[in-house]
Coordinates of C-alpha atoms in Angstrom, one line a residue:
M108 CA 166.0 135.0 178.0
A109 CA 163.4 136.9 179.9
P110 CA 164.5 139.0 182.8
S111 CA 164.3 137.3 186.2
V112 CA 163.5 140.3 188.4
S113 CA 159.8 141.2 188.5
P114 CA 159.1 145.0 188.7
T115 CA 155.8 144.2 190.4
I116 CA 157.7 142.5 193.3
T117 CA 159.7 145.7 193.8
A118 CA 156.6 148.0 193.5
R119 CA 154.0 146.0 195.3
R120 CA 156.0 143.7 197.6
D121 CA 153.7 144.3 200.7
Q122 CA 150.5 143.4 198.8
M123 CA 152.2 140.3 197.2
F124 CA 153.7 139.0 200.4
P125 CA 151.4 140.2 203.3
V126 CA 152.0 139.2 206.9
L127 CA 148.7 138.2 208.5
T128 CA 147.7 139.2 211.9
D129 CA 146.9 136.8 214.7
A130 CA 143.3 137.7 214.2
D131 CA 143.5 137.0 210.5
I132 CA 145.0 133.6 211.2
E133 CA 142.2 132.7 213.7
R134 CA 139.7 133.5 211.0
M135 CA 141.4 131.2 208.5
R136 CA 141.9 128.3 210.8
R137 CA 138.3 126.9 210.3
F138 CA 139.0 126.5 206.5
G139 CA 142.1 124.3 206.9
E140 CA 143.9 121.6 208.7
A141 CA 147.0 121.7 210.8
R142 CA 150.2 120.2 209.2
A143 CA 153.9 120.0 210.2
Y144 CA 156.9 119.8 208.0
A145 CA 160.5 118.8 208.9
A146 CA 163.5 121.1 208.0
G147 CA 164.6 120.2 204.4
E148 CA 161.1 118.8 203.4
H149 CA 159.8 119.8 200.0
I150 CA 156.3 121.2 200.8
V151 CA 155.5 122.1 197.1
T152 CA 157.2 121.0 194.0
A153 CA 156.8 122.8 190.6
G154 CA 154.8 120.7 188.2
T155 CA 152.8 118.9 190.9
V156 CA 149.6 119.9 192.5
S157 CA 150.0 121.7 195.8
P158 CA 147.9 120.5 198.8
G159 CA 146.5 124.1 198.7
L160 CA 147.2 127.4 200.2
I161 CA 149.6 127.0 203.1
L162 CA 149.5 129.5 206.0
I163 CA 152.7 129.4 208.0
L164 CA 152.4 129.6 211.8
S165 CA 156.0 129.1 212.6
G166 CA 159.3 128.2 210.9
K167 CA 160.7 129.4 207.6
V168 CA 160.1 128.4 204.0
D169 CA 162.1 129.4 200.8
I170 CA 160.2 129.9 197.5
T171 CA 162.2 129.3 194.4
Q172 CA 161.4 129.0 190.7
S173 CA 163.1 127.2 187.8
G174 CA 162.0 126.8 184.2
G175 CA 163.4 123.2 184.2
I176 CA 166.9 124.3 183.2
G177 CA 169.7 125.8 185.3
P178 CA 169.8 126.3 189.1
R179 CA 166.6 127.3 191.0
E180 CA 166.2 131.0 191.5
A181 CA 165.2 132.4 194.9
I182 CA 162.0 134.5 194.9
V183 CA 161.1 135.1 198.6
S184 CA 161.5 133.6 202.1
Y185 CA 158.4 133.1 204.1
G186 CA 158.0 133.2 207.9
A187 CA 155.2 133.2 210.5
G188 CA 152.0 134.9 209.1
N189 CA 152.9 134.5 205.4
F190 CA 151.2 132.1 203.1
I191 CA 152.3 130.0 200.3
G192 CA 150.3 130.0 197.0
E193 CA 149.4 131.8 193.9
L194 CA 146.5 131.5 191.3
A195 CA 147.3 127.8 190.6
Q196 CA 146.2 127.0 194.2
L197 CA 142.8 128.7 193.6
S198 CA 141.9 126.1 191.0
N199 CA 144.0 123.0 192.1
R200 CA 146.3 123.3 189.3
P201 CA 150.1 122.2 189.4
S202 CA 152.3 124.6 191.2
L203 CA 154.7 126.9 189.2
V204 CA 157.1 127.2 192.1
N205 CA 159.1 125.2 194.7
A206 CA 158.6 125.6 198.5
E207 CA 161.2 124.0 200.9
A208 CA 161.1 124.1 204.6
I209 CA 164.4 125.5 205.9
E210 CA 163.3 125.2 209.5
P211 CA 160.6 122.9 211.1
V212 CA 157.3 124.4 210.0
E213 CA 153.9 124.4 211.6
A214 CA 151.2 125.4 209.1
I215 CA 147.5 125.4 208.3
V216 CA 146.8 123.8 204.8
I217 CA 143.6 125.1 203.1
P218 CA 142.6 123.1 200.1
S219 CA 141.3 124.7 196.9
Q220 CA 137.6 124.1 197.6
R221 CA 137.9 125.7 201.1
L222 CA 140.1 128.6 199.8
R223 CA 137.2 129.5 197.5
D224 CA 134.8 129.3 200.5
L225 CA 137.3 131.7 202.5
M226 CA 137.0 134.1 199.5
V227 CA 133.2 134.3 199.8
Q228 CA 132.7 134.0 203.5
E229 CA 135.6 136.3 204.6
A230 CA 135.2 139.1 202.1
N231 CA 137.8 141.6 203.4
L232 CA 140.4 139.0 204.2
G233 CA 139.6 137.1 200.9
E234 CA 140.2 140.2 199.0
R235 CA 143.7 140.6 200.4
V236 CA 144.5 136.9 199.7
M237 CA 143.1 137.1 196.2
R238 CA 145.2 140.3 195.3
A239 CA 148.3 138.6 196.6
L240 CA 147.6 135.5 194.4
I241 CA 146.9 137.6 191.4
L242 CA 150.1 139.7 191.9
R243 CA 152.3 136.7 192.4
R244 CA 151.1 135.2 189.1
V245 CA 152.0 138.6 187.5
G246 CA 155.4 138.4 189.1
L247 CA 155.9 135.0 187.6
L248 CA 154.8 136.2 184.2
E249 CA 157.3 139.1 184.3
S250 CA 160.2 137.0 185.6
G251 CA 159.9 134.4 182.9
A252 CA 161.8 131.8 185.0
S253 CA 159.0 129.4 185.7
G254 CA 156.6 127.3 183.7
P255 CA 157.2 125.5 180.5
V256 CA 160.2 126.2 178.2
V257 CA 159.6 126.4 174.4
I258 CA 162.8 125.7 172.4
G259 CA 162.9 126.4 168.7
P260 CA 164.0 128.9 166.0
P261 CA 162.6 132.5 166.6
G262 CA 159.8 133.4 164.2
N263 CA 159.0 129.7 163.6
G264 CA 155.2 129.3 163.1
D265 CA 154.9 126.5 165.8
V266 CA 157.0 128.4 168.3
L267 CA 154.7 131.4 167.8
R268 CA 151.7 129.2 168.2
L269 CA 152.7 127.7 171.4
Q270 CA 153.9 131.1 172.8
G271 CA 150.6 132.5 171.9
F272 CA 148.6 129.9 173.5
L273 CA 150.6 130.0 176.8
R274 CA 150.3 133.9 176.8
R275 CA 146.6 133.8 176.2
S276 CA 146.3 131.1 178.9
G277 CA 148.0 133.4 181.5
L278 CA 150.7 130.8 182.0
P279 CA 154.4 131.9 182.8
H280 CA 156.8 130.5 180.3
R281 CA 160.0 131.2 178.4
A282 CA 161.2 130.8 174.8
L283 CA 164.8 129.9 174.0
D284 CA 166.4 130.3 170.6
S285 CA 167.6 126.9 169.5
D286 CA 170.3 128.4 167.3
T287 CA 172.0 130.7 169.8
D288 CA 170.9 130.0 173.4
P289 CA 173.5 127.7 175.1
C290 CA 170.9 126.2 177.5
A291 CA 168.7 125.3 174.5
K292 CA 171.6 123.7 172.7
T293 CA 172.4 121.7 175.7
L294 CA 168.9 120.4 176.1
I295 CA 168.7 119.5 172.4
E296 CA 171.9 117.5 172.6
R297 CA 171.0 115.9 175.9
F298 CA 167.7 114.6 174.6
H299 CA 169.1 113.9 171.0
V300 CA 166.5 116.1 169.3
D301 CA 166.7 116.2 165.5
P302 CA 166.4 119.9 164.4
H303 CA 163.6 118.9 162.1
H304 CA 161.5 117.9 165.2
L305 CA 161.7 121.4 166.7
P306 CA 160.2 123.1 168.5
I307 CA 160.2 121.1 171.8
V308 CA 158.6 122.0 175.1
L309 CA 160.0 121.2 178.5
C310 CA 157.1 121.0 181.0
P311 CA 157.7 121.8 184.7
N312 CA 157.0 118.1 185.6
G313 CA 160.1 117.1 183.5
K314 CA 158.2 115.8 180.4
L315 CA 159.7 116.7 177.1
M316 CA 157.2 117.1 174.2
H317 CA 157.9 117.3 170.5
N318 CA 155.9 120.2 168.8
P319 CA 152.7 119.5 170.9
G320 CA 149.1 120.6 170.0
E321 CA 147.5 123.1 172.5
N322 CA 145.4 120.4 173.9
E323 CA 148.3 118.0 174.5
L324 CA 150.4 120.9 176.1
A325 CA 147.5 122.0 178.3
R326 CA 147.2 118.5 179.7
C327 CA 150.9 118.3 180.4
V328 CA 151.0 121.5 182.4
G329 CA 147.8 120.8 184.1
L330 CA 145.5 123.5 182.5
L331 CA 143.3 120.6 181.3
R332 CA 142.2 117.8 183.4
P333 CA 139.9 114.8 182.8
I334 CA 136.1 115.6 183.3
D335 CA 134.2 113.8 186.0
A336 CA 131.8 111.5 183.9
D337 CA 129.5 111.1 187.0
K338 CA 129.0 114.8 187.7
V339 CA 125.7 116.7 186.4
Y340 CA 126.2 120.4 186.1
D341 CA 123.5 122.9 186.4
V342 CA 124.8 124.8 183.3
A343 CA 127.5 124.1 180.7
I344 CA 128.8 127.2 178.9
V345 CA 130.3 126.8 175.6
G346 CA 132.7 129.7 175.0
A347 CA 135.0 131.7 177.4
G348 CA 134.8 135.1 175.8
P349 CA 133.1 138.1 177.6
A350 CA 129.7 136.7 177.3
G351 CA 130.7 133.2 178.6
L352 CA 132.8 134.5 181.4
A353 CA 130.2 136.9 182.6
A354 CA 127.5 134.1 182.5
A355 CA 129.9 131.9 184.5
V356 CA 130.7 134.5 187.1
Y357 CA 127.1 135.3 187.8
A358 CA 125.9 131.7 187.6
A359 CA 128.4 130.3 190.0
S360 CA 128.1 133.3 192.3
E361 CA 124.4 132.4 192.6
G362 CA 125.0 128.8 193.5
L363 CA 124.7 127.1 190.1
S364 CA 127.3 124.4 189.4
T365 CA 129.0 125.7 186.3
I366 CA 131.5 124.4 183.7
V367 CA 133.0 126.4 180.8
L368 CA 134.5 125.0 177.7
D369 CA 136.6 126.8 175.0
C370 CA 138.5 125.3 172.1
R371 CA 141.3 127.9 172.2
A372 CA 141.8 130.1 175.4
F373 CA 139.8 132.4 177.5
G374 CA 139.1 136.0 176.3
G375 CA 137.6 135.3 172.9
Q376 CA 138.0 138.1 170.3
A377 CA 138.1 140.7 173.2
G378 CA 141.4 139.1 174.4
A379 CA 143.0 140.2 171.2
S380 CA 142.3 143.9 171.7
A381 CA 145.4 146.0 172.4
R382 CA 143.4 148.5 174.4
I383 CA 139.7 149.0 175.2
E384 CA 139.0 152.5 176.2
N385 CA 135.2 152.7 175.9
Y386 CA 134.3 149.9 178.6
L387 CA 132.5 151.4 181.5
G388 CA 134.7 151.9 184.6
F389 CA 138.1 152.0 182.9
P390 CA 138.7 155.6 182.0
T391 CA 142.3 155.1 181.1
G392 CA 141.6 152.0 179.2
I393 CA 142.6 148.4 179.6
T394 CA 144.0 145.7 177.4
G395 CA 141.6 143.0 176.3
M396 CA 143.7 140.3 177.8
A397 CA 143.9 142.1 181.1
L398 CA 140.2 142.5 181.3
M399 CA 139.5 138.9 180.3
A400 CA 142.1 137.6 182.8
R401 CA 140.3 139.4 185.6
A402 CA 137.0 137.8 184.6
Y403 CA 138.7 134.4 184.2
N404 CA 140.2 134.6 187.8
Q405 CA 136.8 135.9 189.1
A406 CA 135.0 132.9 187.7
Q407 CA 137.5 130.5 189.3
K408 CA 137.1 132.4 192.6
F409 CA 133.4 131.3 192.6
G410 CA 134.3 127.7 191.8
V411 CA 133.7 127.6 188.0
E412 CA 135.3 124.5 186.4
M413 CA 137.4 125.6 183.4
V414 CA 137.9 123.0 180.4
I415 CA 140.3 125.0 178.1
P416 CA 141.2 124.2 175.4
D417 CA 138.8 121.6 174.6
E418 CA 136.2 121.7 171.9
A419 CA 132.4 121.1 172.0
K420 CA 131.6 118.8 169.1
L421 CA 128.0 117.8 169.6
L422 CA 125.0 118.8 171.7
G423 CA 122.6 115.9 172.3
A424 CA 120.0 114.7 174.8
A425 CA 121.2 112.9 177.8
D426 CA 120.2 109.2 178.0
D427 CA 120.2 108.8 181.8
T428 CA 117.9 109.4 184.8
S429 CA 120.4 111.5 186.8
G430 CA 118.8 114.8 186.2
A431 CA 120.9 115.7 183.1
R432 CA 118.9 116.8 180.2
Y433 CA 121.8 117.5 177.8
Q434 CA 125.1 115.9 176.9
L435 CA 128.0 117.7 175.2
A436 CA 130.5 115.6 173.4
I437 CA 133.9 117.0 173.5
G438 CA 137.5 116.0 172.6
D439 CA 139.2 112.8 173.6
G440 CA 136.0 110.9 173.8
E441 CA 134.9 112.7 176.9
S442 CA 131.4 114.2 177.5
V443 CA 129.8 116.8 179.9
R444 CA 126.3 116.1 181.4
T445 CA 124.4 119.1 182.2
R446 CA 120.8 120.3 183.0
S447 CA 121.1 123.5 180.7
V448 CA 123.4 124.9 178.2
V449 CA 124.6 128.4 177.3
I450 CA 126.0 128.9 173.8
A451 CA 128.6 131.6 173.9
S452 CA 131.0 130.4 171.1
G453 CA 131.3 133.7 169.6
A454 CA 132.9 134.1 166.2
R455 CA 136.0 133.0 164.3
Y456 CA 138.3 135.3 162.4
R457 CA 137.5 135.9 158.7
R458 CA 140.4 135.1 156.4
L459 CA 141.3 136.8 153.1
D460 CA 140.3 135.0 149.9
I461 CA 143.9 134.6 148.8
A462 CA 145.0 131.3 147.4
N463 CA 148.4 131.0 149.4
L464 CA 147.3 132.6 152.6
A465 CA 147.7 129.5 154.7
Q466 CA 151.3 129.3 153.7
F467 CA 152.1 132.5 155.7
E468 CA 149.6 132.1 158.6
G469 CA 151.4 131.7 161.9
T470 CA 154.7 133.2 160.7
S471 CA 153.9 136.4 158.7
V472 CA 150.0 136.7 158.7
H473 CA 148.6 137.4 162.2
Y474 CA 145.1 137.8 163.7
W475 CA 146.4 139.1 167.0
A476 CA 148.5 142.1 167.8
S477 CA 150.2 141.2 171.1
P478 CA 153.7 141.9 172.4
I479 CA 154.9 138.6 170.7
E480 CA 154.0 139.8 167.3
A481 CA 155.2 143.3 168.0
R482 CA 158.7 142.0 168.9
L483 CA 158.7 140.1 165.4
C484 CA 157.9 143.5 163.6
Q485 CA 160.0 145.9 165.6
S486 CA 161.4 148.7 163.4
Q487 CA 159.8 147.4 160.3
E488 CA 156.8 148.5 158.2
V489 CA 153.7 146.3 158.5
A490 CA 150.3 146.3 157.0
L491 CA 146.9 145.9 158.6
V492 CA 143.6 145.2 157.0
G493 CA 140.4 146.2 158.7
A494 CA 138.2 149.2 159.6
G495 CA 136.6 148.3 162.8
N496 CA 137.4 149.1 166.5
S497 CA 139.7 146.1 166.8
A498 CA 141.6 147.1 163.8
G499 CA 141.9 150.7 165.1
Q500 CA 143.1 149.5 168.4
A501 CA 145.6 147.2 166.8
A502 CA 146.9 149.9 164.4
V503 CA 147.5 152.3 167.4
Y504 CA 149.3 149.7 169.3
L505 CA 151.5 148.6 166.5
A506 CA 152.4 152.2 165.6
S507 CA 154.1 152.5 169.1
Q508 CA 156.2 149.3 168.2
V509 CA 157.0 149.5 164.6
R510 CA 158.4 152.0 162.0
K511 CA 155.3 152.3 160.0
V512 CA 151.7 150.8 159.9
T513 CA 149.8 150.9 156.5
L514 CA 146.1 150.4 157.2
L515 CA 144.1 149.1 154.3
A516 CA 140.4 149.6 154.2
R517 CA 137.8 148.5 151.6
R518 CA 135.4 151.3 152.4
D519 CA 136.0 155.0 151.4
S520 CA 136.2 156.1 155.0
L521 CA 136.8 154.7 158.5
D522 CA 134.0 156.8 160.1
A523 CA 131.2 154.4 159.4
T524 CA 132.7 151.4 161.2
M525 CA 135.2 152.8 163.8
S526 CA 134.7 154.8 166.9
R527 CA 135.5 158.5 166.6
Y528 CA 138.1 158.6 169.2
L529 CA 140.1 155.9 167.4
V530 CA 139.8 157.6 164.0
E531 CA 141.2 160.8 165.5
R532 CA 144.0 158.9 167.2
I533 CA 145.0 157.2 164.0
K534 CA 145.0 160.5 162.1
A535 CA 147.2 161.9 164.9
Q536 CA 149.8 159.1 164.4
P537 CA 152.6 160.2 162.0
N538 CA 153.6 156.7 161.2
I539 CA 150.0 155.3 160.2
E540 CA 149.1 155.6 156.7
V541 CA 145.4 154.9 155.8
L542 CA 144.6 153.6 152.3
T543 CA 140.8 153.6 151.8
E544 CA 139.0 151.6 148.9
T545 CA 142.0 149.3 149.0
E546 CA 142.3 145.6 149.2
V547 CA 145.1 143.0 149.2
A548 CA 145.8 141.5 145.9
A549 CA 148.7 139.0 146.5
L550 CA 151.1 137.7 149.0
E551 CA 154.6 136.8 147.8
G552 CA 157.4 134.9 149.6
H553 CA 158.7 131.5 150.3
E554 CA 159.1 128.9 153.1
G555 CA 156.2 130.5 155.0
N556 CA 157.9 133.9 155.2
L557 CA 156.2 136.9 153.5
E558 CA 158.5 139.1 151.5
R559 CA 156.2 141.3 149.5
L560 CA 152.6 142.5 149.7
R561 CA 150.6 143.7 146.8
W562 CA 147.4 145.8 147.1
R563 CA 144.9 147.2 144.6
N564 CA 142.8 150.4 144.7
R565 CA 139.3 149.3 144.0
V566 CA 138.4 152.4 142.2
T567 CA 141.4 153.0 139.9
G568 CA 142.6 149.4 139.7
E569 CA 146.2 150.7 140.4
E570 CA 148.4 148.1 142.2
T571 CA 151.3 148.8 144.5
T572 CA 154.0 146.3 145.7
R573 CA 155.9 146.9 148.9
A574 CA 158.5 145.0 150.8
I575 CA 156.3 144.0 153.8
H576 CA 157.0 140.9 156.0
H577 CA 154.0 141.0 158.4
L578 CA 150.4 141.4 157.7
F579 CA 147.6 141.8 160.4
L580 CA 144.1 140.8 159.5
F581 CA 141.2 142.4 161.4
I582 CA 138.4 142.0 158.9
G583 CA 135.5 140.7 161.2
A584 CA 134.4 137.4 162.1
D585 CA 131.8 134.7 161.2
P586 CA 129.7 132.8 163.9
N587 CA 131.3 129.9 165.4
T588 CA 128.4 127.6 165.0
D589 CA 129.6 124.8 162.7
W590 CA 129.6 122.4 165.7
L591 CA 125.8 123.0 165.9
A592 CA 125.0 121.7 162.4
N593 CA 123.3 118.5 163.7
C594 CA 122.2 119.7 167.1
N595 CA 118.6 120.9 166.2
V596 CA 119.4 124.4 167.2
A597 CA 117.9 126.8 164.8
L598 CA 120.3 129.2 162.9
D599 CA 119.7 132.1 160.6
A600 CA 121.0 132.3 157.0
K601 CA 124.3 133.7 158.2
G602 CA 124.9 131.0 160.8
F603 CA 124.0 132.9 163.9
V604 CA 121.8 131.3 166.5
R605 CA 118.2 132.3 166.5
T606 CA 116.6 132.9 169.9
G607 CA 113.3 134.3 171.4
P608 CA 109.6 133.8 170.9
D609 CA 109.9 134.1 167.1
T610 CA 111.9 130.9 167.1
T611 CA 109.8 129.0 169.5
P612 CA 106.6 130.4 171.2
G613 CA 107.0 130.9 174.9
H614 CA 110.6 131.0 174.8
G615 CA 112.5 134.1 176.3
L616 CA 114.7 136.6 174.4
M617 CA 117.9 134.3 174.7
E618 CA 116.4 130.9 174.7
T619 CA 116.9 128.9 171.4
S620 CA 114.7 126.6 169.6
R621 CA 115.7 123.8 172.1
S622 CA 114.2 124.3 175.6
G623 CA 117.0 124.9 178.2
V624 CA 119.6 125.8 175.5
F625 CA 120.4 129.6 175.5
A626 CA 122.6 131.7 173.3
I627 CA 124.4 135.0 174.2
G628 CA 127.0 137.4 172.8
D629 CA 128.3 137.7 169.3
V630 CA 127.0 134.2 168.3
R631 CA 123.4 135.2 168.9
C632 CA 121.4 136.6 166.1
G633 CA 120.5 140.2 166.6
S634 CA 123.1 140.8 169.4
T635 CA 125.1 144.0 169.7
K636 CA 128.7 143.1 168.8
R637 CA 130.4 144.9 171.6
V638 CA 132.2 143.7 174.8
A639 CA 129.9 145.5 177.2
A640 CA 126.8 144.1 175.4
A641 CA 128.2 140.6 175.6
V642 CA 128.9 141.0 179.4
G643 CA 125.3 142.3 179.8
E644 CA 123.9 139.4 178.1
G645 CA 126.0 137.0 180.2
A646 CA 124.5 138.5 183.3
Q647 CA 121.0 138.6 181.9
V648 CA 121.0 135.0 180.8
V649 CA 121.4 133.8 184.5
A650 CA 118.0 134.9 185.4
A651 CA 116.6 132.9 182.5
L652 CA 118.7 129.9 183.7
H653 CA 117.2 130.1 187.2
A654 CA 113.6 130.3 185.8
Y655 CA 114.2 127.3 183.6
L656 CA 115.9 125.2 186.3
A657 CA 113.2 126.1 188.9
R658 CA 110.5 125.0 186.3
N659 CA 112.3 121.7 186.0
G660 CA 112.9 121.4 189.6
A661 CA 116.7 120.8 189.1
A662 CA 118.7 123.7 190.5
A663 CA 121.5 122.4 192.6
A664 CA 121.0 125.0 195.1
N665 CA 117.5 123.6 195.9
E666 CA 118.5 120.0 196.0

């Protein structure tokens, strides 16, 4: 079971739980409404949507957390000048904690929309509030005592899938071993769960789910909500990687109503990077997930509506007179109406051409190198295929967690495809072995568990078999554009989206063959496949959006 004490609470308690001055409180009053709560009243219940950020004027409130099993665990007690809330309140998502009035409480309740207004209009105060909300979420992630509970055998493919989704979504959760954990056994017996139906997930609202899909789980925990069928957005962005999130931040901060869709989780491929050290402004480096989480929170601060995970399936013309030019068909029969579209759907991971690869995916073959995978491989030898920066970052990270990393590369050197600093760092790691001009020949194992890996030297033909139970693949990606096959958006021979005047005369650099539809980031033909370049294109496309909307007289800011 995850530890219940958060080191962040110990180290940064004053920033997590600030006491606002009378002057601060007066500045916040205009954003909310006065409320009173009786002693013993439940102000907020985990799994239900909170009325907003709650600023306490008088009285005392206890904050507790519970993952749906066992007694509630105390986090903090609030008094006058404290406020109740964390990142869930910024986007009107269900609460992850409980708040109970211990004494009669007088408070100001600031709903999510007005909280975002406060962030923008009261910059200094908003910065302190935002920092507290983020740190509180970090504390919940570290404690592992709130959010959904995943119960199943450790190493099970579906357990890893659900854990990975929740981690990439930035949602606190815990995983319990169904074979050894007494709480897990109690739940399995209470709900009469057949072992063949594991894993199960217990959501904060009390609902029990049997091996849910990501979309189903997201709806249960409140990450994914129904789309307003009557609303027309200024821009719909497909993809929540660096390019899509950058476009969302700049568009929303400049007054455009913005919605972002992604079929997996925010962060894209950048979120899989164990450490990014060549991104401007982070001299000590930053994990890809931490960088993308900051962008995700920043977008929500400006009111971007996130629809994740949900998949765009078809881009068509809108058939109404409400001002919408396009309609995106998405999952569950829903659709998004919008005046313009930004395609930032990035790329999907390439897979080895090995007949039985799918048998081992999710349990022994991985496309991410996160702490979840590292724990599975601790003290073992692992193999990693790839020669780009993502492969180098993953190899260095895994080398700090496992006994040995064998890096397989098809080329005769890493120098042509990997940044020099990573090549040098790999050479300096005594437990990383680099085998160039080498490719995977076969995977051997049973019941989804890899037992042996065989590779072949492409020059000599010599084959080597080694007892390796985990294989990491970082062999590049192909454009994620299958969903555009029948959308009249021009693609090149490799499936990347074509843009610019060469595609359609008069169109700008990032505009596709359809007027008002733009493409940015890795999915765009001719783009530089780097995080910084994707962020730059995300910022740049907003100017093109403004120009397009102005020409069509449809910008929400001017209505």
